[in-house]
Short mmCIF file of C-alpha atoms and ligand atoms in Angstrom, two decimals:
data_model
loop_
_atom_site.label_atom_id
_atom_site.label_comp_id
_atom_site.label_asym_id
_atom_site.label_seq_id
_atom_site.Cartn_x
_atom_site.Cartn_y
_atom_site.Cartn_z
CA MET A 1 -0.21 -21.41 -27.31
CA THR A 2 0.61 -24.98 -28.27
CA LYS A 3 0.64 -25.48 -31.98
CA ILE A 4 -1.86 -28.04 -33.27
CA LYS A 5 -1.18 -29.56 -36.66
CA LYS A 6 -2.24 -32.57 -38.63
CA ASN A 7 0.24 -35.43 -38.69
CA MET A 8 -1.06 -38.24 -40.89
CA ASN A 9 2.15 -40.27 -40.88
CA LEU A 10 2.74 -40.55 -37.18
CA ARG A 11 0.67 -43.72 -36.84
CA GLU A 12 2.78 -45.48 -39.50
CA GLU A 13 5.98 -44.24 -37.84
CA ILE A 14 4.96 -45.66 -34.48
CA ILE A 15 3.87 -48.98 -36.01
CA SER A 16 7.23 -49.45 -37.71
CA ALA A 17 9.14 -48.54 -34.53
CA LEU A 18 7.17 -51.15 -32.61
CA ILE A 19 7.62 -53.77 -35.34
CA LYS A 20 11.37 -53.11 -35.25
CA ALA A 21 11.35 -53.65 -31.49
CA LYS A 22 9.46 -56.96 -32.04
CA ILE A 23 6.37 -55.88 -30.09
CA PRO A 24 3.70 -58.54 -30.75
CA SER A 25 0.62 -56.40 -31.59
CA PRO A 26 2.13 -53.20 -33.02
CA ARG A 27 -1.03 -51.81 -34.67
CA MET A 28 -3.27 -52.36 -31.70
CA GLU A 29 -0.70 -50.87 -29.32
CA THR A 30 -0.13 -47.88 -31.59
CA ASP A 31 -3.83 -47.13 -31.52
CA ILE A 32 -3.89 -47.40 -27.73
CA ILE A 33 -0.91 -45.03 -27.44
CA LEU A 34 -2.53 -42.53 -29.81
CA LYS A 35 -5.89 -42.71 -28.10
CA HIS A 36 -4.27 -42.18 -24.74
CA ALA A 37 -1.78 -39.42 -25.57
CA ALA A 38 -3.38 -37.63 -28.54
CA PRO A 39 -7.15 -38.15 -28.36
CA GLU A 40 -7.74 -35.78 -31.32
CA TYR A 41 -5.27 -37.55 -33.63
CA PRO A 42 -4.51 -36.83 -36.50
CA GLU A 43 -4.65 -33.39 -34.96
CA ILE A 44 -1.77 -33.29 -32.56
CA SER A 45 0.22 -30.74 -30.55
CA GLU A 46 3.99 -30.70 -30.32
CA GLN A 47 3.77 -31.64 -26.66
CA GLU A 48 1.51 -34.61 -27.38
CA LYS A 49 3.95 -35.77 -30.02
CA GLN A 50 6.82 -35.63 -27.54
CA THR A 51 4.82 -37.63 -25.00
CA ILE A 52 4.08 -40.21 -27.67
CA MET A 53 7.72 -40.53 -28.74
CA LEU A 54 8.71 -41.10 -25.11
CA MET A 55 6.02 -43.77 -24.75
CA VAL A 56 7.18 -45.47 -27.94
CA SER A 57 10.78 -45.53 -26.79
CA ARG A 58 9.76 -47.04 -23.42
CA ARG A 59 7.62 -49.67 -25.18
CA SER A 60 10.48 -50.44 -27.57
CA ARG A 61 12.54 -51.41 -24.53
CA HIS A 62 9.71 -53.83 -23.69
CA GLU A 63 8.23 -51.96 -20.78
CA PRO A 64 4.60 -53.21 -20.75
CA LEU A 65 2.07 -50.85 -22.29
CA ASP A 66 -0.18 -50.85 -19.23
CA LYS A 67 2.68 -49.62 -17.07
CA ILE A 68 3.43 -46.87 -19.59
CA ILE A 69 -0.13 -45.60 -19.83
CA GLY A 70 -0.71 -46.35 -16.12
CA GLU A 71 -3.83 -48.45 -16.42
CA LYS A 72 -5.05 -51.93 -17.29
CA GLU A 73 -8.44 -53.45 -17.93
CA PHE A 74 -9.32 -56.40 -15.73
CA TYR A 75 -12.68 -58.16 -15.41
CA LYS A 76 -15.18 -55.30 -15.76
CA SER A 77 -13.07 -52.31 -14.73
CA VAL A 78 -9.93 -50.32 -15.45
CA PHE A 79 -7.24 -50.40 -12.74
CA LYS A 80 -4.41 -47.99 -12.05
CA VAL A 81 -1.07 -49.81 -12.33
CA THR A 82 2.53 -48.79 -11.68
CA GLY A 83 5.84 -50.63 -11.40
CA ASP A 84 4.92 -51.34 -7.77
CA VAL A 85 2.19 -53.84 -8.64
CA LEU A 86 1.86 -56.96 -10.75
CA SER A 87 -0.02 -56.11 -13.93
CA PRO A 88 -3.47 -57.73 -13.78
CA ARG A 89 -3.67 -60.75 -16.14
CA PRO A 90 -6.78 -62.06 -17.89
CA ASP A 91 -5.89 -65.53 -16.52
CA THR A 92 -6.72 -64.28 -13.04
CA GLU A 93 -10.30 -63.29 -13.92
CA ILE A 94 -11.39 -66.88 -13.29
CA LEU A 95 -10.72 -66.37 -9.55
CA VAL A 96 -13.12 -63.43 -9.54
CA GLU A 97 -15.83 -65.40 -11.35
CA GLU A 98 -15.51 -68.44 -9.12
CA ALA A 99 -15.52 -66.34 -5.94
CA ILE A 100 -18.70 -64.57 -7.04
CA ASN A 101 -20.33 -67.93 -7.83
CA LEU A 102 -19.39 -69.33 -4.44
CA LEU A 103 -20.73 -66.32 -2.59
CA GLY A 104 -24.06 -67.24 -4.19
CA ALA A 105 -27.25 -65.29 -3.89
CA LYS A 106 -26.58 -63.80 -0.46
CA LYS A 107 -23.25 -62.32 -1.53
CA ASN A 108 -22.46 -60.94 1.91
CA GLY A 109 -19.69 -61.66 4.39
CA ILE A 110 -15.97 -60.86 4.35
CA VAL A 111 -13.49 -61.57 1.58
CA LEU A 112 -9.76 -61.49 2.30
CA ASP A 113 -7.22 -61.03 -0.50
CA LEU A 114 -3.68 -62.13 0.36
CA GLY A 115 -1.13 -60.24 -1.75
CA THR A 116 -3.66 -57.79 -3.14
CA GLY A 117 -1.27 -55.75 -5.35
CA SER A 118 -3.40 -53.42 -7.50
CA GLY A 119 -6.46 -54.80 -5.71
CA CYS A 120 -7.86 -56.11 -8.98
CA ILE A 121 -9.24 -59.40 -7.61
CA LEU A 122 -10.71 -58.07 -4.37
CA LEU A 123 -12.16 -54.89 -5.84
CA SER A 124 -13.74 -56.69 -8.80
CA ILE A 125 -15.49 -59.04 -6.37
CA LEU A 126 -16.64 -56.16 -4.16
CA GLN A 127 -18.01 -54.35 -7.15
CA GLU A 128 -20.18 -57.32 -8.10
CA CYS A 129 -21.30 -58.14 -4.56
CA GLN A 130 -22.68 -54.97 -3.00
CA GLN A 131 -23.20 -56.45 0.50
CA LEU A 132 -19.66 -57.74 0.83
CA GLN A 133 -16.81 -56.35 2.93
CA GLY A 134 -13.19 -56.80 1.85
CA ILE A 135 -9.72 -56.88 3.38
CA GLY A 136 -6.66 -56.57 1.15
CA VAL A 137 -3.23 -57.46 2.51
CA ASP A 138 0.12 -56.70 0.93
CA ILE A 139 3.71 -56.58 2.16
CA SER A 140 4.35 -53.60 -0.12
CA ALA A 141 3.18 -50.21 1.21
CA LYS A 142 3.38 -48.81 -2.31
CA ALA A 143 1.06 -51.53 -3.61
CA ILE A 144 -1.43 -50.73 -0.85
CA GLU A 145 -1.43 -47.09 -1.99
CA ILE A 146 -2.35 -48.18 -5.52
CA ALA A 147 -5.04 -50.57 -4.27
CA GLN A 148 -6.55 -47.73 -2.22
CA ILE A 149 -6.68 -45.47 -5.26
CA ASN A 150 -8.36 -48.26 -7.23
CA ALA A 151 -10.89 -48.80 -4.44
CA GLN A 152 -11.84 -45.13 -4.70
CA ARG A 153 -12.02 -45.28 -8.48
CA LEU A 154 -14.36 -48.26 -8.32
CA ASP A 155 -16.35 -46.60 -5.55
CA VAL A 156 -16.02 -49.51 -3.12
CA GLU A 157 -13.61 -47.91 -0.62
CA SER A 158 -16.23 -47.71 2.13
CA ARG A 159 -16.43 -51.51 2.10
CA CYS A 160 -12.74 -52.35 2.17
CA THR A 161 -9.75 -52.15 4.47
CA PHE A 162 -6.12 -52.54 3.47
CA ILE A 163 -3.40 -53.92 5.71
CA ASN A 164 0.31 -53.47 5.02
CA SER A 165 1.72 -56.68 6.49
CA SER A 166 3.44 -59.94 5.76
CA TRP A 167 1.20 -63.00 5.96
CA LYS A 168 3.08 -64.37 8.93
CA GLU A 169 2.47 -61.23 10.99
CA LEU A 170 -1.09 -60.75 9.87
CA GLU A 171 -3.59 -60.40 12.69
CA ILE A 172 -7.07 -61.50 11.66
CA GLU A 173 -9.77 -62.74 13.98
CA LYS A 174 -10.17 -66.53 14.05
CA GLU A 175 -12.99 -67.97 11.95
CA SER A 176 -14.02 -64.54 10.65
CA ILE A 177 -13.46 -64.83 6.89
CA ASP A 178 -15.97 -66.25 4.39
CA VAL A 179 -13.74 -66.40 1.32
CA VAL A 180 -9.98 -65.98 0.87
CA VAL A 181 -8.62 -65.18 -2.59
CA THR A 182 -4.96 -65.10 -3.49
CA ASN A 183 -2.63 -64.80 -6.44
CA PRO A 184 0.66 -65.16 -4.59
CA PRO A 185 4.15 -65.14 -6.10
CA TYR A 186 4.65 -68.62 -7.56
CA ILE A 187 7.54 -68.54 -10.02
CA ALA A 188 10.56 -70.63 -8.97
CA SER A 189 13.39 -68.16 -8.24
CA ALA A 190 15.71 -69.60 -10.89
CA GLU A 191 13.00 -69.32 -13.58
CA ILE A 192 12.45 -65.58 -13.23
CA GLU A 193 15.34 -64.77 -15.55
CA GLU A 194 13.69 -66.88 -18.27
CA LEU A 195 10.44 -64.88 -18.23
CA GLU A 196 9.72 -62.29 -20.89
CA GLU A 197 11.28 -58.85 -20.44
CA GLU A 198 7.85 -57.28 -19.76
CA VAL A 199 7.46 -59.48 -16.68
CA LYS A 200 10.97 -60.01 -15.33
CA SER A 201 12.06 -56.36 -15.56
CA TYR A 202 8.80 -54.53 -14.86
CA ASP A 203 6.63 -56.59 -12.53
CA PRO A 204 7.87 -56.38 -8.92
CA LYS A 205 10.08 -59.38 -8.03
CA THR A 206 8.26 -59.64 -4.70
CA ALA A 207 5.07 -60.38 -6.66
CA LEU A 208 6.70 -63.12 -8.75
CA ASP A 209 9.28 -64.98 -6.69
CA GLY A 210 7.82 -68.05 -5.00
CA GLY A 211 11.14 -69.33 -3.65
CA LYS A 212 13.27 -72.27 -4.73
CA ASP A 213 10.47 -74.46 -6.14
CA GLY A 214 7.77 -71.75 -6.40
CA TYR A 215 5.65 -73.10 -3.51
CA ASP A 216 6.95 -71.03 -0.56
CA CYS A 217 4.00 -68.63 -0.48
CA TYR A 218 1.40 -71.37 -0.89
CA LYS A 219 2.92 -73.06 2.17
CA GLU A 220 2.91 -69.82 4.19
CA ILE A 221 -0.71 -69.18 3.25
CA ALA A 222 -1.71 -72.74 4.15
CA GLU A 223 -0.28 -72.10 7.64
CA ILE A 224 -2.59 -69.19 8.39
CA VAL A 225 -5.76 -69.67 6.37
CA PRO A 226 -7.42 -72.69 8.05
CA GLU A 227 -7.57 -70.80 11.34
CA ILE A 228 -9.06 -67.55 10.03
CA LEU A 229 -11.63 -69.12 7.67
CA LYS A 230 -15.18 -69.62 8.92
CA LYS A 231 -16.42 -73.21 8.94
CA GLU A 232 -17.55 -74.02 5.36
CA GLY A 233 -15.46 -71.06 4.14
CA TYR A 234 -13.48 -71.20 0.91
CA ILE A 235 -10.06 -70.28 -0.38
CA LEU A 236 -9.49 -69.71 -4.10
CA ILE A 237 -5.86 -69.91 -5.08
CA GLU A 238 -4.25 -68.96 -8.38
CA ALA A 239 -1.89 -71.68 -9.62
CA GLY A 240 1.03 -71.43 -12.01
CA ILE A 241 1.23 -73.93 -14.87
CA GLY A 242 1.42 -77.50 -13.52
CA GLN A 243 1.15 -76.45 -9.87
CA SER A 244 -2.52 -77.09 -9.06
CA GLU A 245 -2.28 -80.64 -7.72
CA LYS A 246 0.62 -79.94 -5.41
CA ILE A 247 -1.16 -76.80 -4.15
CA ALA A 248 -4.25 -78.87 -3.35
CA GLU A 249 -2.04 -81.31 -1.46
CA ILE A 250 -0.41 -78.51 0.57
CA PHE A 251 -3.82 -77.26 1.71
CA GLU A 252 -5.24 -80.77 2.24
CA ASN A 253 -2.35 -81.41 4.62
CA LYS A 254 -3.64 -78.47 6.66
CA GLY A 255 -7.16 -79.90 6.85
CA LEU A 256 -8.96 -78.21 3.94
CA ARG A 257 -10.92 -80.16 1.31
CA LEU A 258 -10.45 -79.84 -2.45
CA LYS A 259 -13.67 -78.59 -4.09
CA GLY A 260 -12.41 -78.13 -7.62
CA ILE A 261 -9.70 -77.03 -10.00
CA VAL A 262 -10.91 -74.62 -12.67
CA LYS A 263 -9.19 -73.91 -15.98
CA ASP A 264 -8.52 -70.42 -17.31
CA LEU A 265 -9.48 -69.37 -20.85
CA GLY A 266 -6.21 -70.82 -22.13
CA GLY A 267 -7.10 -74.26 -20.76
CA ILE A 268 -4.56 -74.09 -17.89
CA ASN A 269 -5.57 -75.39 -14.44
CA ARG A 270 -5.54 -71.94 -12.85
CA CYS A 271 -7.86 -71.77 -9.86
CA VAL A 272 -7.71 -74.23 -6.98
CA ILE A 273 -10.77 -74.12 -4.74
CA MET A 274 -10.50 -75.52 -1.21
CA LYS A 275 -13.17 -75.63 1.52
CA LYS A 276 -12.82 -75.72 5.28
N1 LIG B 301 1.02 -65.06 -13.69
C1 LIG B 301 2.27 -64.39 -13.57
C2 LIG B 301 3.17 -64.83 -14.70
O1 LIG B 301 3.30 -65.99 -14.95
C3 LIG B 301 2.95 -64.66 -12.27
C4 LIG B 301 2.20 -64.10 -11.15
C5 LIG B 301 2.50 -64.76 -9.89
O2 LIG B 301 3.62 -65.21 -9.60
N2 LIG B 301 1.52 -64.82 -9.12
O3 LIG B 301 3.74 -63.99 -15.34
#
């Protein structure tokens, strides 16, 4: 039988290891690690302690905590995450809120998420709007697997379909989509190396790299979206810092109208809303 003993000092040990590794919120993260790996702490088994030490050494190398514990809170739910998907960011929650507002009281129709990753945007919207159907597209088959698991966890899988495809090859019926949402890769290739370790080494490059100037994916999306949107349909696009006006221009050049640019909680112009 596994030996259970009290270990009152472990919390302090973990905190100092994380401080040494320059982890920004060492106490909060220590408590998350303990809660996750040793729910009865300070009572702890030898095996739980080993799991914790492994987690602390991974975190000390700046692997993000959500990827170590395998889940991340986003909007109103907890999502499974792995190294195959971009970790959901609080900045992205504004897309969910705006999409729900736009869907209005009827809240039915079809929402398409381009580059769905963990599925956090699409599935959060589906969870709020019970009449809605969703389609999530991703070029990564492994990301689609995670999104499917999250759909089951949130109990919305009967209302969503996932497609493993590039945007260029995507086959969607013309004028069939009410709202498109997307958080595409938008970091300029040369800037990826300057990002923090947590992002550049642990988020998939395919979810970050937006080509030479960061706008490649916005341009690809602007090629396909006007045709598949219903008349009066919307697209909500996540923007990187300083990108919102140029994004609006890219979509205006394809015939869509700018309806608004919404700031995230940090005051950054984050969500570009365009209407057909
Ligand atoms: N928001 C992410 C970051 O700046 C990037 C995600 C993306 O390229 N869509 O770390």
